[in-house]
Short mmCIF file of C-alpha atoms in Angstrom, two decimals:
data_model
loop_
_atom_site.label_atom_id
_atom_site.label_comp_id
_atom_site.label_asym_id
_atom_site.label_seq_id
_atom_site.Cartn_x
_atom_site.Cartn_y
_atom_site.Cartn_z
CA ASP A 14 16.69 55.80 144.04
CA ALA A 15 16.78 59.07 142.43
CA ASP A 16 13.54 60.67 142.98
CA VAL A 17 12.83 62.64 139.48
CA THR A 18 14.59 60.35 136.75
CA GLN A 19 15.01 61.41 133.15
CA THR A 20 14.68 59.86 129.69
CA PRO A 21 17.56 58.94 127.83
CA ARG A 22 19.97 61.23 128.87
CA ASN A 23 21.55 61.08 125.60
CA ARG A 24 20.54 61.28 122.90
CA ILE A 25 21.91 62.05 118.99
CA THR A 26 18.59 62.70 116.23
CA LYS A 27 18.31 64.35 112.82
CA THR A 28 16.39 67.59 111.51
CA GLY A 29 12.57 67.16 111.34
CA LYS A 30 13.01 64.21 113.54
CA ARG A 31 10.13 63.02 116.85
CA ILE A 32 11.89 62.32 119.90
CA MET A 33 10.70 62.51 122.81
CA LEU A 34 12.04 63.13 126.60
CA GLU A 35 10.38 61.75 130.11
CA CYS A 36 10.83 63.09 133.54
CA SER A 37 9.16 60.81 135.94
CA GLN A 38 9.15 61.26 139.84
CA THR A 39 8.37 59.53 143.04
CA LYS A 40 8.12 62.54 145.33
CA GLY A 41 4.24 62.84 144.83
CA HIS A 42 4.80 66.18 143.94
CA ASP A 43 1.87 68.16 142.24
CA ARG A 44 3.91 70.46 139.65
CA MET A 45 6.53 69.43 136.88
CA TYR A 46 8.49 72.10 135.07
CA TRP A 47 10.36 71.42 131.41
CA TYR A 48 14.02 73.13 130.52
CA ARG A 49 16.10 74.17 128.93
CA GLN A 50 20.00 74.96 129.72
CA ASP A 51 22.17 76.83 126.94
CA PRO A 52 25.84 77.41 127.87
CA GLY A 53 25.98 81.37 129.21
CA LEU A 54 21.60 81.38 129.47
CA GLY A 55 20.84 79.81 132.12
CA LEU A 56 17.81 77.85 131.85
CA ARG A 57 14.75 79.20 130.41
CA LEU A 58 11.57 77.68 131.42
CA ILE A 59 9.64 75.90 128.74
CA TYR A 60 6.90 74.44 129.54
CA TYR A 61 4.66 73.55 132.99
CA SER A 62 1.86 71.77 135.21
CA PHE A 63 0.65 72.60 138.10
CA ASP A 64 -1.97 69.12 137.45
CA VAL A 65 -2.67 65.85 135.38
CA LYS A 66 -4.74 68.47 133.31
CA ASP A 67 -3.70 71.40 133.95
CA ILE A 68 -0.90 72.41 131.06
CA ASN A 69 1.53 76.50 130.82
CA LYS A 70 3.72 77.67 127.96
CA GLY A 71 6.48 79.36 129.95
CA GLU A 72 9.91 81.30 127.98
CA ILE A 73 9.99 79.31 124.84
CA SER A 74 7.53 76.53 123.48
CA ASP A 75 7.53 77.06 120.65
CA GLY A 76 9.08 73.93 118.88
CA TYR A 77 7.44 72.38 121.56
CA SER A 78 4.91 69.69 123.14
CA VAL A 79 4.01 68.41 126.47
CA SER A 80 1.66 66.09 128.20
CA ARG A 81 0.92 65.20 131.38
CA GLN A 82 0.18 61.60 131.45
CA ALA A 83 -0.08 61.33 135.72
CA GLN A 84 0.42 63.21 138.85
CA ALA A 85 4.44 61.14 137.95
CA LYS A 86 5.26 61.69 135.49
CA PHE A 87 5.27 64.96 132.63
CA SER A 88 7.01 64.30 128.90
CA LEU A 89 8.76 66.77 127.30
CA SER A 90 8.07 66.39 122.67
CA LEU A 91 9.52 67.97 119.65
CA GLU A 92 7.64 67.67 116.97
CA SER A 93 10.06 68.00 114.01
CA ALA A 94 13.25 68.74 115.85
CA ILE A 95 15.71 71.56 114.75
CA PRO A 96 19.72 71.95 115.57
CA ASN A 97 19.37 74.76 117.86
CA GLN A 98 17.25 72.70 119.63
CA THR A 99 20.95 71.31 120.68
CA ALA A 100 20.94 71.55 124.46
CA LEU A 101 20.75 70.24 127.83
CA TYR A 102 16.60 69.82 129.71
CA PHE A 103 16.33 69.39 132.21
CA CYS A 104 12.61 68.75 134.62
CA ALA A 105 11.49 69.03 137.37
CA THR A 106 9.51 69.11 140.53
CA SER A 107 7.93 70.77 143.01
CA PRO A 108 5.34 71.03 146.38
CA GLY A 109 2.77 73.08 146.31
CA PRO A 110 0.43 74.80 146.56
CA TYR A 111 2.52 77.35 148.56
CA THR A 112 1.08 77.92 152.07
CA VAL A 113 1.49 79.99 155.36
CA LEU A 114 2.28 77.15 156.84
CA ASN A 115 5.13 75.38 154.72
CA ARG A 116 6.28 78.45 155.05
CA GLY A 117 7.79 78.15 151.20
CA TRP A 118 10.31 75.63 152.61
CA GLN A 119 9.57 72.83 150.39
CA GLU A 120 8.87 75.18 147.79
CA THR A 121 11.72 74.99 145.88
CA GLN A 122 12.24 72.71 143.07
CA TYR A 123 14.02 69.51 143.31
CA PHE A 124 16.12 68.64 139.69
CA GLY A 125 16.51 65.97 137.00
CA PRO A 126 19.70 64.71 136.11
CA GLY A 127 19.05 66.76 131.98
CA THR A 128 19.47 65.35 129.06
CA ARG A 129 21.25 65.72 126.85
CA LEU A 130 20.17 66.52 123.03
CA LEU A 131 22.66 66.79 120.05
CA VAL A 132 20.40 67.53 117.22
CA LEU A 133 22.17 66.93 113.78
CA GLU B 29 7.83 91.06 131.69
CA LEU B 30 10.43 89.51 134.95
CA LYS B 31 14.05 89.45 133.94
CA VAL B 32 15.98 88.40 135.98
CA GLU B 33 20.26 89.20 136.03
CA GLN B 34 23.31 88.06 137.74
CA ASN B 35 26.95 89.67 137.91
CA PRO B 36 29.40 88.87 137.57
CA LEU B 37 29.07 85.76 135.16
CA PHE B 38 31.86 84.77 135.79
CA LEU B 39 34.70 84.61 139.07
CA SER B 40 38.33 84.17 139.67
CA MET B 41 38.98 83.73 143.55
CA GLN B 42 41.54 83.47 145.85
CA GLU B 43 41.01 81.06 148.69
CA GLY B 44 39.99 82.59 151.93
CA LYS B 45 38.44 85.83 149.99
CA ASN B 46 34.81 87.17 150.01
CA TYR B 47 32.48 87.95 147.56
CA THR B 48 29.86 88.95 146.48
CA ILE B 49 27.05 87.23 144.14
CA TYR B 50 24.08 89.62 142.87
CA CYS B 51 20.57 89.16 141.69
CA ASN B 52 18.70 91.86 140.57
CA TYR B 53 14.87 91.17 139.11
CA SER B 54 12.52 93.36 137.30
CA THR B 55 8.49 93.09 138.94
CA THR B 56 7.86 92.70 141.94
CA SER B 57 8.00 88.84 143.32
CA ASP B 58 7.61 87.48 146.94
CA ARG B 59 10.46 84.03 146.56
CA LEU B 60 13.82 84.20 145.70
CA TYR B 61 15.58 80.98 145.06
CA TRP B 62 19.68 80.49 144.77
CA TYR B 63 21.39 76.60 143.48
CA ARG B 64 24.71 75.31 142.70
CA GLN B 65 25.41 73.30 139.18
CA ASP B 66 28.03 71.78 139.12
CA PRO B 67 29.55 70.76 135.82
CA GLY B 68 27.98 68.12 133.87
CA LYS B 69 25.84 67.74 137.34
CA SER B 70 21.94 68.97 138.20
CA LEU B 71 20.72 72.47 140.14
CA GLU B 72 20.99 71.48 143.43
CA SER B 73 19.12 74.17 145.90
CA LEU B 74 20.74 76.10 148.08
CA PHE B 75 17.69 78.52 149.83
CA VAL B 76 14.40 79.94 149.44
CA LEU B 77 13.64 83.47 150.35
CA LEU B 78 10.05 84.33 151.44
CA SER B 79 9.75 88.45 152.89
CA ASN B 80 11.69 91.27 152.41
CA GLY B 81 15.57 91.82 154.34
CA ALA B 82 15.34 87.75 154.91
CA VAL B 83 19.16 85.88 155.42
CA LYS B 84 19.99 82.34 155.16
CA GLN B 85 23.01 80.70 156.12
CA GLU B 86 24.76 77.25 154.99
CA GLY B 87 28.31 76.93 155.88
CA ARG B 88 29.85 79.89 154.56
CA LEU B 89 27.08 81.17 151.92
CA MET B 90 25.01 83.32 152.63
CA ALA B 91 21.96 84.91 151.34
CA SER B 92 19.73 88.09 151.46
CA LEU B 93 17.02 89.45 150.16
CA ASP B 94 15.63 92.60 149.94
CA THR B 95 12.76 93.03 147.86
CA LYS B 96 12.03 96.69 147.75
CA ALA B 97 15.23 97.44 145.61
CA ARG B 98 14.41 93.67 144.25
CA LEU B 99 17.61 92.26 144.63
CA SER B 100 19.43 89.61 146.40
CA THR B 101 22.60 88.75 147.40
CA LEU B 102 24.42 85.51 147.48
CA HIS B 103 27.83 85.38 150.00
CA ILE B 104 31.04 83.57 150.27
CA THR B 105 32.95 84.11 153.17
CA ALA B 106 36.61 82.37 153.49
CA ALA B 107 35.61 80.78 150.09
CA VAL B 108 37.32 77.47 149.16
CA HIS B 109 37.84 75.05 146.61
CA ASP B 110 35.28 73.44 147.21
CA LEU B 111 32.60 76.47 146.49
CA SER B 112 34.23 76.12 142.69
CA ALA B 113 30.63 75.97 140.90
CA THR B 114 27.98 77.80 138.73
CA TYR B 115 25.19 80.06 140.79
CA PHE B 116 21.80 80.56 139.77
CA CYS B 117 19.29 83.15 141.22
CA ALA B 118 15.84 82.13 140.22
CA VAL B 119 12.24 84.06 140.88
CA ASN B 120 8.79 83.37 141.22
CA ARG B 121 6.19 85.49 138.96
CA ASP B 122 3.15 84.43 139.39
CA ASP B 123 3.98 80.84 139.75
CA LYS B 124 6.89 81.17 136.06
CA ILE B 125 10.25 79.93 137.39
CA ILE B 126 12.66 82.36 136.18
CA PHE B 127 15.99 82.21 136.01
CA GLY B 128 19.62 84.46 136.06
CA LYS B 129 22.09 82.82 133.30
CA GLY B 130 24.20 82.00 136.51
CA THR B 131 27.63 83.19 137.68
CA ARG B 132 30.85 80.32 137.54
CA LEU B 133 32.39 81.02 140.08
CA HIS B 134 35.90 79.07 140.32
CA ILE B 135 38.43 79.56 143.24
CA LEU B 136 41.88 78.84 142.60
CA PRO B 137 44.02 77.96 145.65
#
């Protein structure tokens, strides 16, 4: 089974609708992230969370909100979807914090399979 | 504000040739990552570089980090078609991980 799962994998919605993308992980990592990918723009960080009580804005948080329901679950919501939110959305996890002992070798991010969202 | 720039953004090369992808970043950081993405797929971690002068190699790929120059390179040796993919570098600054736009690598047989 995949360590990082995202649901749904594909979604078509209409402008103004509320939509939630869900991410679950079985890696036991504290840190979770949401990114969006647009052609030619790479990945841009939307929100990130270092534990259940910690939520931080990324580069492009406007129009999005998140909820960290448990260590293993991190949801991204679009309160009122608009067409320029059409993109590929990735959830990622990583262990933390960085320590001298682990030398950061585990610190890489593990990505989910992505959710393709089309807003009409 | 941290900016991460990769070049080239697109590279088409022949099998058997060597080439280098460059990743420049604008503010100090002590962690740099390289990822690979195949078309329609998710991202896969390749390397994590932690310190100045760090060099890591896996098969035909070698990554290095110069923190003073704020530059990382991903060198491809004797390219093979299987290495065709998009390669991203990413930099950690204050626990935010910021990605470059990616280098789309197309290796011709």
